[in-house]
mmCIF file of C-alpha atoms in Angstrom:
data_model
loop_
_atom_site.group_PDB
_atom_site.id
_atom_site.type_symbol
_atom_site.label_atom_id
_atom_site.label_comp_id
_atom_site.label_asym_id
_atom_site.label_seq_id
_atom_site.Cartn_x
_atom_site.Cartn_y
_atom_site.Cartn_z
ATOM 1 C CA UNK A 1 45.314 17.847 59.085
ATOM 2 C CA UNK A 2 45.248 14.137 58.234
ATOM 3 C CA UNK A 3 46.209 13.390 61.835
ATOM 4 C CA UNK A 4 43.301 15.505 63.088
ATOM 5 C CA UNK A 5 40.888 13.772 60.709
ATOM 6 C CA UNK A 6 42.020 10.384 61.965
ATOM 7 C CA UNK A 7 41.710 11.538 65.569
ATOM 8 C CA UNK A 8 38.060 12.482 65.134
ATOM 9 C CA UNK A 9 37.206 9.645 62.769
ATOM 10 C CA UNK A 10 36.712 11.769 59.653
ATOM 11 C CA UNK A 11 38.948 9.830 57.296
ATOM 12 C CA UNK A 12 37.220 8.694 54.138
ATOM 13 C CA UNK A 13 37.904 5.447 52.353
ATOM 14 C CA UNK A 14 38.014 5.098 48.603
ATOM 15 C CA UNK A 15 35.407 2.908 46.904
ATOM 16 C CA UNK A 16 38.072 0.280 46.250
ATOM 17 C CA UNK A 17 38.990 0.195 49.944
ATOM 18 C CA UNK A 18 35.343 -0.146 50.955
ATOM 19 C CA UNK A 19 34.768 -2.923 48.432
ATOM 20 C CA UNK A 20 37.923 -4.773 49.491
ATOM 21 C CA UNK A 21 36.549 -4.922 53.050
ATOM 22 C CA UNK A 22 33.665 -7.000 51.668
ATOM 23 C CA UNK A 23 35.135 -9.077 48.836
ATOM 24 C CA UNK A 24 38.695 -9.477 47.521
ATOM 25 C CA UNK A 25 39.772 -7.302 44.615
ATOM 26 C CA UNK A 26 41.125 -8.763 41.415
ATOM 27 C CA UNK A 27 44.570 -7.731 40.237
ATOM 28 C CA UNK A 28 43.779 -8.833 36.691
ATOM 29 C CA UNK A 29 42.499 -6.639 33.875
ATOM 30 C CA UNK A 30 38.736 -6.110 33.881
ATOM 31 C CA UNK A 31 38.690 -6.405 30.089
ATOM 32 C CA UNK A 32 39.978 -9.097 27.789
ATOM 33 C CA UNK A 33 41.615 -8.550 24.428
ATOM 34 C CA UNK A 34 38.842 -8.057 21.835
ATOM 35 C CA UNK A 35 40.261 -11.024 19.940
ATOM 36 C CA UNK A 36 39.454 -13.215 22.951
ATOM 37 C CA UNK A 37 35.713 -12.563 22.656
ATOM 38 C CA UNK A 38 33.900 -15.589 21.287
ATOM 39 C CA UNK A 39 31.359 -13.546 19.346
ATOM 40 C CA UNK A 40 31.533 -10.361 17.329
ATOM 41 C CA UNK A 41 29.527 -7.395 18.598
ATOM 42 C CA UNK A 42 28.965 -3.748 17.765
ATOM 43 C CA UNK A 43 30.713 -1.615 20.383
ATOM 44 C CA UNK A 44 28.185 1.177 19.795
ATOM 45 C CA UNK A 45 25.563 -0.985 21.531
ATOM 46 C CA UNK A 46 27.470 -0.565 24.795
ATOM 47 C CA UNK A 47 28.407 3.089 24.393
ATOM 48 C CA UNK A 48 27.398 5.234 27.378
ATOM 49 C CA UNK A 49 26.827 8.930 27.794
ATOM 50 C CA UNK A 50 30.220 10.573 28.566
ATOM 51 C CA UNK A 51 28.900 11.922 31.882
ATOM 52 C CA UNK A 52 27.538 8.519 32.931
ATOM 53 C CA UNK A 53 30.754 6.852 31.858
ATOM 54 C CA UNK A 54 32.674 9.004 34.357
ATOM 55 C CA UNK A 55 30.127 8.599 37.157
ATOM 56 C CA UNK A 56 31.163 6.581 40.194
ATOM 57 C CA UNK A 57 29.375 3.239 40.368
ATOM 58 C CA UNK A 58 29.978 2.252 43.973
ATOM 59 C CA UNK A 59 26.839 2.664 46.126
ATOM 60 C CA UNK A 60 24.761 3.691 43.094
ATOM 61 C CA UNK A 61 22.335 0.806 43.758
ATOM 62 C CA UNK A 62 19.780 0.609 46.564
ATOM 63 C CA UNK A 63 20.830 -1.966 49.196
ATOM 64 C CA UNK A 64 18.698 -5.038 49.812
ATOM 65 C CA UNK A 65 18.856 -8.107 52.032
ATOM 66 C CA UNK A 66 17.486 -10.820 49.785
ATOM 67 C CA UNK A 67 16.330 -11.271 46.207
ATOM 68 C CA UNK A 68 13.120 -12.897 44.954
ATOM 69 C CA UNK A 69 12.884 -13.827 41.269
ATOM 70 C CA UNK A 70 9.551 -14.972 39.830
ATOM 71 C CA UNK A 71 9.689 -17.230 36.764
ATOM 72 C CA UNK A 72 7.715 -15.972 33.749
ATOM 73 C CA UNK A 73 9.268 -17.610 30.685
ATOM 74 C CA UNK A 74 9.606 -14.149 29.073
ATOM 75 C CA UNK A 75 12.563 -11.899 28.305
ATOM 76 C CA UNK A 76 10.552 -8.664 28.094
ATOM 77 C CA UNK A 77 7.639 -7.363 30.126
ATOM 78 C CA UNK A 78 5.270 -4.416 30.382
ATOM 79 C CA UNK A 79 6.711 -1.303 32.040
ATOM 80 C CA UNK A 80 5.874 -2.504 35.557
ATOM 81 C CA UNK A 81 6.045 -6.286 35.330
ATOM 82 C CA UNK A 82 4.234 -6.867 38.627
ATOM 83 C CA UNK A 83 1.072 -5.122 37.450
ATOM 84 C CA UNK A 84 0.708 -7.616 34.592
ATOM 85 C CA UNK A 85 -2.040 -10.218 34.662
ATOM 86 C CA UNK A 86 -5.285 -10.333 36.671
ATOM 87 C CA UNK A 87 -5.644 -8.467 39.972
ATOM 88 C CA UNK A 88 -5.759 -11.761 41.849
ATOM 89 C CA UNK A 89 -2.878 -13.171 39.785
ATOM 90 C CA UNK A 90 0.334 -14.260 41.474
ATOM 91 C CA UNK A 91 2.471 -11.358 40.239
ATOM 92 C CA UNK A 92 0.205 -8.796 41.849
ATOM 93 C CA UNK A 93 -0.290 -10.890 44.981
ATOM 94 C CA UNK A 94 3.463 -11.322 45.419
ATOM 95 C CA UNK A 95 3.980 -7.617 44.845
ATOM 96 C CA UNK A 96 1.670 -6.992 47.806
ATOM 97 C CA UNK A 97 3.184 -9.626 50.103
ATOM 98 C CA UNK A 98 4.927 -8.308 53.231
ATOM 99 C CA UNK A 99 8.480 -9.313 52.390
ATOM 100 C CA UNK A 100 9.603 -6.469 54.657
ATOM 101 C CA UNK A 101 8.985 -8.696 57.688
ATOM 102 C CA UNK A 102 12.220 -10.452 56.785
ATOM 103 C CA UNK A 103 14.361 -7.571 55.520
ATOM 104 C CA UNK A 104 14.680 -5.390 52.449
ATOM 105 C CA UNK A 105 13.669 -7.329 49.355
ATOM 106 C CA UNK A 106 14.563 -6.911 45.702
ATOM 107 C CA UNK A 107 11.673 -8.294 43.675
ATOM 108 C CA UNK A 108 12.162 -9.243 40.031
ATOM 109 C CA UNK A 109 10.658 -11.438 37.361
ATOM 110 C CA UNK A 110 12.930 -13.722 35.342
ATOM 111 C CA UNK A 111 13.087 -15.524 32.019
ATOM 112 C CA UNK A 112 13.067 -18.973 33.648
ATOM 113 C CA UNK A 113 10.252 -20.937 32.047
ATOM 114 C CA UNK A 114 7.171 -22.649 33.417
ATOM 115 C CA UNK A 115 7.210 -26.369 34.239
ATOM 116 C CA UNK A 116 5.657 -28.779 31.778
ATOM 117 C CA UNK A 117 2.614 -30.627 33.058
ATOM 118 C CA UNK A 118 -1.092 -30.441 33.657
ATOM 119 C CA UNK A 119 -0.802 -27.116 35.492
ATOM 120 C CA UNK A 120 1.092 -25.307 32.699
ATOM 121 C CA UNK A 121 -2.026 -23.284 31.867
ATOM 122 C CA UNK A 122 -2.328 -22.190 35.506
ATOM 123 C CA UNK A 123 1.196 -20.760 35.300
ATOM 124 C CA UNK A 124 0.496 -19.118 31.957
ATOM 125 C CA UNK A 125 -2.675 -17.526 33.342
ATOM 126 C CA UNK A 126 -0.869 -16.231 36.425
ATOM 127 C CA UNK A 127 -2.638 -18.549 38.848
ATOM 128 C CA UNK A 128 0.581 -20.287 39.929
ATOM 129 C CA UNK A 129 4.167 -19.128 40.348
ATOM 130 C CA UNK A 130 7.674 -20.447 40.987
ATOM 131 C CA UNK A 131 10.219 -18.359 42.906
ATOM 132 C CA UNK A 132 13.998 -18.483 43.195
ATOM 133 C CA UNK A 133 15.159 -17.104 46.548
ATOM 134 C CA UNK A 134 18.651 -15.642 46.641
ATOM 135 C CA UNK A 135 21.241 -15.667 48.112
ATOM 136 C CA UNK A 136 20.025 -19.022 49.429
ATOM 137 C CA UNK A 137 19.695 -20.880 46.089
ATOM 138 C CA UNK A 138 16.260 -22.163 47.109
ATOM 139 C CA UNK A 139 13.270 -22.786 44.840
ATOM 140 C CA UNK A 140 9.648 -22.465 45.921
ATOM 141 C CA UNK A 141 7.442 -24.005 43.240
ATOM 142 C CA UNK A 142 3.680 -24.136 42.882
ATOM 143 C CA UNK A 143 2.611 -21.069 44.829
ATOM 144 C CA UNK A 144 -1.007 -20.028 44.406
ATOM 145 C CA UNK A 145 -3.342 -17.509 46.004
ATOM 146 C CA UNK A 146 -4.348 -19.971 48.713
ATOM 147 C CA UNK A 147 -0.910 -20.988 49.963
ATOM 148 C CA UNK A 148 1.586 -18.243 49.121
ATOM 149 C CA UNK A 149 1.392 -16.359 52.428
ATOM 150 C CA UNK A 150 1.768 -19.438 54.623
ATOM 151 C CA UNK A 151 4.523 -20.907 52.458
ATOM 152 C CA UNK A 152 6.575 -17.718 52.193
ATOM 153 C CA UNK A 153 6.163 -16.970 55.904
ATOM 154 C CA UNK A 154 7.595 -20.368 56.813
ATOM 155 C CA UNK A 155 10.322 -20.480 54.176
ATOM 156 C CA UNK A 156 11.628 -16.952 54.675
ATOM 157 C CA UNK A 157 11.439 -17.224 58.461
ATOM 158 C CA UNK A 158 13.625 -20.326 58.269
ATOM 159 C CA UNK A 159 16.071 -18.901 55.736
ATOM 160 C CA UNK A 160 16.560 -15.618 57.584
ATOM 161 C CA UNK A 161 17.187 -17.338 60.911
ATOM 162 C CA UNK A 162 20.516 -18.971 61.629
ATOM 163 C CA UNK A 163 20.241 -21.959 63.945
ATOM 164 C CA UNK A 164 23.197 -21.998 66.356
ATOM 165 C CA UNK A 165 22.237 -24.756 68.728
ATOM 166 C CA UNK A 166 20.500 -23.039 71.635
ATOM 167 C CA UNK A 167 20.230 -19.651 69.972
ATOM 168 C CA UNK A 168 19.004 -18.159 66.737
ATOM 169 C CA UNK A 169 20.492 -15.218 64.919
ATOM 170 C CA UNK A 170 18.559 -13.155 62.415
ATOM 171 C CA UNK A 171 20.255 -12.889 59.047
ATOM 172 C CA UNK A 172 18.353 -9.918 57.653
ATOM 173 C CA UNK A 173 21.661 -8.216 56.913
ATOM 174 C CA UNK A 174 24.057 -10.336 54.897
ATOM 175 C CA UNK A 175 27.388 -10.684 56.588
ATOM 176 C CA UNK A 176 30.085 -8.263 55.557
ATOM 177 C CA UNK A 177 33.148 -10.415 56.144
ATOM 178 C CA UNK A 178 36.458 -8.721 55.713
ATOM 179 C CA UNK A 179 38.815 -10.600 53.441
ATOM 180 C CA UNK A 180 41.765 -12.428 54.948
ATOM 181 C CA UNK A 181 45.257 -11.546 53.880
ATOM 182 C CA UNK A 182 47.112 -14.236 52.001
ATOM 183 C CA UNK A 183 47.881 -15.744 48.654
ATOM 184 C CA UNK A 184 45.165 -16.480 46.070
ATOM 185 C CA UNK A 185 45.369 -20.163 46.967
ATOM 186 C CA UNK A 186 44.844 -19.354 50.636
ATOM 187 C CA UNK A 187 41.832 -17.216 49.733
ATOM 188 C CA UNK A 188 40.315 -20.096 47.776
ATOM 189 C CA UNK A 189 41.005 -22.520 50.641
ATOM 190 C CA UNK A 190 39.316 -20.073 53.012
ATOM 191 C CA UNK A 191 36.240 -19.914 50.774
ATOM 192 C CA UNK A 192 36.047 -23.693 50.552
ATOM 193 C CA UNK A 193 36.669 -24.238 54.260
ATOM 194 C CA UNK A 194 33.619 -22.130 55.138
ATOM 195 C CA UNK A 195 31.315 -24.605 53.430
ATOM 196 C CA UNK A 196 29.528 -26.805 55.955
ATOM 197 C CA UNK A 197 27.594 -30.024 55.747
ATOM 198 C CA UNK A 198 24.215 -29.800 54.066
ATOM 199 C CA UNK A 199 22.031 -28.107 56.691
ATOM 200 C CA UNK A 200 18.939 -27.635 54.536
ATOM 201 C CA UNK A 201 16.230 -27.197 57.170
ATOM 202 C CA UNK A 202 13.136 -26.852 55.006
ATOM 203 C CA UNK A 203 10.479 -29.496 54.335
ATOM 204 C CA UNK A 204 10.076 -30.725 50.776
ATOM 205 C CA UNK A 205 6.427 -29.668 50.584
ATOM 206 C CA UNK A 206 4.426 -26.954 52.349
ATOM 207 C CA UNK A 207 0.704 -26.770 51.594
ATOM 208 C CA UNK A 208 1.248 -28.245 48.142
ATOM 209 C CA UNK A 209 4.192 -26.000 47.210
ATOM 210 C CA UNK A 210 7.494 -27.777 46.574
ATOM 211 C CA UNK A 211 10.649 -26.505 48.260
ATOM 212 C CA UNK A 212 13.966 -27.548 46.732
ATOM 213 C CA UNK A 213 17.668 -26.741 46.574
ATOM 214 C CA UNK A 214 19.190 -25.213 43.473
ATOM 215 C CA UNK A 215 22.374 -27.142 42.724
ATOM 216 C CA UNK A 216 24.000 -24.451 40.584
ATOM 217 C CA UNK A 217 27.401 -23.072 41.522
ATOM 218 C CA UNK A 218 26.461 -19.552 40.454
ATOM 219 C CA UNK A 219 23.759 -17.467 38.826
ATOM 220 C CA UNK A 220 24.320 -14.527 36.497
ATOM 221 C CA UNK A 221 21.379 -12.156 36.007
ATOM 222 C CA UNK A 222 21.146 -9.734 33.077
ATOM 223 C CA UNK A 223 18.448 -7.103 32.603
ATOM 224 C CA UNK A 224 16.690 -7.621 29.259
ATOM 225 C CA UNK A 225 13.723 -5.303 29.908
ATOM 226 C CA UNK A 226 13.491 -3.722 26.453
ATOM 227 C CA UNK A 227 10.133 -2.044 27.142
ATOM 228 C CA UNK A 228 11.736 -0.198 30.075
ATOM 229 C CA UNK A 229 15.024 0.584 28.316
ATOM 230 C CA UNK A 230 15.719 -0.322 24.706
ATOM 231 C CA UNK A 231 19.454 -0.711 25.376
ATOM 232 C CA UNK A 232 18.813 -3.571 27.781
ATOM 233 C CA UNK A 233 16.885 -5.429 25.116
ATOM 234 C CA UNK A 234 19.888 -5.032 22.823
ATOM 235 C CA UNK A 235 22.811 -5.634 25.189
ATOM 236 C CA UNK A 236 21.423 -8.496 27.306
ATOM 237 C CA UNK A 237 21.183 -11.099 24.491
ATOM 238 C CA UNK A 238 24.708 -10.186 23.355
ATOM 239 C CA UNK A 239 26.054 -10.581 26.891
ATOM 240 C CA UNK A 240 24.166 -13.834 27.465
ATOM 241 C CA UNK A 241 25.532 -15.341 24.261
ATOM 242 C CA UNK A 242 29.089 -14.424 25.251
ATOM 243 C CA UNK A 243 28.708 -15.707 28.822
ATOM 244 C CA UNK A 244 27.255 -19.014 27.675
ATOM 245 C CA UNK A 245 29.952 -19.515 25.057
ATOM 246 C CA UNK A 246 32.692 -19.079 27.669
ATOM 247 C CA UNK A 247 30.812 -21.299 30.123
ATOM 248 C CA UNK A 248 30.655 -24.102 27.554
ATOM 249 C CA UNK A 249 34.411 -23.861 27.194
ATOM 250 C CA UNK A 250 34.740 -24.173 30.992
ATOM 251 C CA UNK A 251 32.214 -27.055 31.083
ATOM 252 C CA UNK A 252 30.048 -24.945 33.409
ATOM 253 C CA UNK A 253 27.196 -24.094 31.056
ATOM 254 C CA UNK A 254 23.755 -25.238 32.184
ATOM 255 C CA UNK A 255 20.503 -24.537 30.384
ATOM 256 C CA UNK A 256 17.152 -24.531 32.157
ATOM 257 C CA UNK A 257 16.636 -28.265 31.921
ATOM 258 C CA UNK A 258 20.144 -29.171 33.053
ATOM 259 C CA UNK A 259 20.305 -29.515 36.839
ATOM 260 C CA UNK A 260 23.738 -31.101 37.123
ATOM 261 C CA UNK A 261 25.567 -29.933 40.226
ATOM 262 C CA UNK A 262 28.081 -27.108 40.020
ATOM 263 C CA UNK A 263 27.028 -25.307 36.863
ATOM 264 C CA UNK A 264 26.393 -21.656 36.098
ATOM 265 C CA UNK A 265 23.100 -20.357 34.712
ATOM 266 C CA UNK A 266 22.604 -17.060 32.898
ATOM 267 C CA UNK A 267 19.097 -15.626 33.263
ATOM 268 C CA UNK A 268 17.272 -12.507 32.062
ATOM 269 C CA UNK A 269 15.407 -10.253 34.517
ATOM 270 C CA UNK A 270 13.237 -7.171 34.333
ATOM 271 C CA UNK A 271 14.328 -3.661 35.343
ATOM 272 C CA UNK A 272 16.978 -3.650 38.079
ATOM 273 C CA UNK A 273 17.613 0.108 38.290
ATOM 274 C CA UNK A 274 20.433 2.312 37.060
ATOM 275 C CA UNK A 275 19.963 1.637 33.375
ATOM 276 C CA UNK A 276 22.065 4.658 32.527
ATOM 277 C CA UNK A 277 24.920 2.343 33.538
ATOM 278 C CA UNK A 278 23.906 -0.483 31.170
ATOM 279 C CA UNK A 279 24.868 -3.220 30.967
ATOM 280 C CA UNK A 280 24.128 -4.401 34.525
ATOM 281 C CA UNK A 281 25.384 -7.848 35.549
ATOM 282 C CA UNK A 282 24.447 -9.477 38.874
ATOM 283 C CA UNK A 283 26.476 -12.455 40.083
ATOM 284 C CA UNK A 284 25.567 -14.788 42.961
ATOM 285 C CA UNK A 285 28.183 -17.350 43.997
ATOM 286 C CA UNK A 286 27.239 -20.207 46.289
ATOM 287 C CA UNK A 287 30.591 -19.716 48.062
ATOM 288 C CA UNK A 288 29.078 -16.562 49.557
ATOM 289 C CA UNK A 289 29.511 -13.589 47.246
ATOM 290 C CA UNK A 290 27.038 -11.272 45.561
ATOM 291 C CA UNK A 291 28.336 -8.621 43.173
ATOM 292 C CA UNK A 292 26.421 -6.144 41.057
ATOM 293 C CA UNK A 293 28.483 -4.906 38.128
ATOM 294 C CA UNK A 294 27.600 -2.212 35.581
ATOM 295 C CA UNK A 295 29.103 -0.504 32.517
ATOM 296 C CA UNK A 296 29.844 -3.996 31.237
ATOM 297 C CA UNK A 297 30.404 -5.267 27.707
ATOM 298 C CA UNK A 298 31.447 -8.617 26.204
ATOM 299 C CA UNK A 299 35.047 -7.574 26.923
ATOM 300 C CA UNK A 300 34.279 -8.047 30.635
ATOM 301 C CA UNK A 301 32.697 -11.494 30.306
ATOM 302 C CA UNK A 302 35.858 -13.617 30.414
ATOM 303 C CA UNK A 303 37.371 -11.690 33.345
ATOM 304 C CA UNK A 304 34.086 -11.817 35.317
ATOM 305 C CA UNK A 305 33.907 -15.588 34.893
ATOM 306 C CA UNK A 306 37.588 -16.218 35.610
ATOM 307 C CA UNK A 307 37.919 -13.836 38.536
ATOM 308 C CA UNK A 308 34.471 -13.331 40.084
ATOM 309 C CA UNK A 309 32.656 -16.610 39.450
ATOM 310 C CA UNK A 310 35.662 -18.903 39.869
ATOM 311 C CA UNK A 311 37.677 -16.973 42.475
ATOM 312 C CA UNK A 312 35.284 -14.574 44.207
ATOM 313 C CA UNK A 313 37.288 -11.483 43.247
ATOM 314 C CA UNK A 314 35.882 -8.287 41.800
ATOM 315 C CA UNK A 315 36.830 -5.297 39.670
ATOM 316 C CA UNK A 316 36.100 -2.223 41.837
ATOM 317 C CA UNK A 317 35.646 0.157 38.896
ATOM 318 C CA UNK A 318 32.620 -1.881 37.765
ATOM 319 C CA UNK A 319 30.986 -2.564 41.151
ATOM 320 C CA UNK A 320 27.685 -0.910 42.115
ATOM 321 C CA UNK A 321 27.286 -2.940 45.300
ATOM 322 C CA UNK A 322 28.689 -6.119 46.838
ATOM 323 C CA UNK A 323 27.678 -8.371 49.707
ATOM 324 C CA UNK A 324 29.158 -11.286 51.596
ATOM 325 C CA UNK A 325 26.872 -13.998 52.961
ATOM 326 C CA UNK A 326 27.334 -17.393 54.569
ATOM 327 C CA UNK A 327 28.402 -20.044 52.029
ATOM 328 C CA UNK A 328 25.515 -22.230 50.907
ATOM 329 C CA UNK A 329 26.095 -25.872 51.804
ATOM 330 C CA UNK A 330 23.887 -27.512 49.171
#
C-alpha cells in the first residue's frame, strides 16, 4: 500500500518533515528548567484549554508574503485597531491601501513609539505614521495622507523585486529554501555565507518620507491586545520581561532608542490571530528566517533565543508557520 501511495504521489509528510524543508529543526529541548527562568511567573496565566493544547499548530496561521507594522506607542488598542482615529487618519488610510499589488500582507500596529520633535502632535492625532516593513528590516517614517500612496508604491515595488543584472524577479513569495545537510557549524557558515554586500536600493527620502535600514539582528513580536483577548494582555508583558532579561545577559538587548547594530528588539503588536493558542511569538531573523510560534511560556524563552534567534533552528511542536527569505545585507 505504501508503495502504491508513493507511486501516485499520495504520501503525506508530517508537520516536522514539512517544517524541516523550510528551516532546520532544533534537537534541543523546547523548554528550559523552571529554575533557569529569570523571573517568577504564575503558570496558570499560560494554561490552555485541553482541546487546544492537543491541537496541531502547523498551518494554523494564514500565510502572508510581507508584514507591515505601524507604530502607535500603545500596548493595547480598540477591538479593530485600524478603525481607530479620524476617517482620514493614517491608520484607516493604510488599512485601505492596496498592499495586495505586492503580495499578501499582514497588517499590524505596534508598541513602537512616536518620534520626538515638532511633528509629535501630528503622529498623536493620526496625521502621520511610521512603518516597519518585514522581512526587509526597512523603516518608512513620516507618511501622511498626501504622500503615503506614492511612497509605498515605490518602496514596496523595489523591495518585492530582486535585481539580477539584466532581469528582475518578483519576490512576492518568500523563498522556501530546503536546509542543507551538515553539522551545526556548517549550517551557521551557510547562513553567514548567504549574506551579500549592502545592496540597499532605496533613496533616503521620498516625498518627505524618510526611508532607512533597521540595524537590528532580529525582532520578536508579542501580541498584547488585551481588549481583543485578556490573556494576551496578561501573558505578553511576562514574556517580554523574560525575553529582555535573557537578551541583557547575551548583550543583545536593545530598547527603542538604542540603534546599535546587531541587537534584538521585543515589541508588542495587536491581534495576530489564533489567540486560543496564546502565547504567540513571531521571530524575524535578518539571516533569513521567519517563525511564528504559539503555546509559548517563559519556559520557552531561553530555548527560542539560543536556538531560533542565534542559530535559525525551530521547535516543530510550537510552529504555526515558517518562512525562508533572502538574508538581509544591512
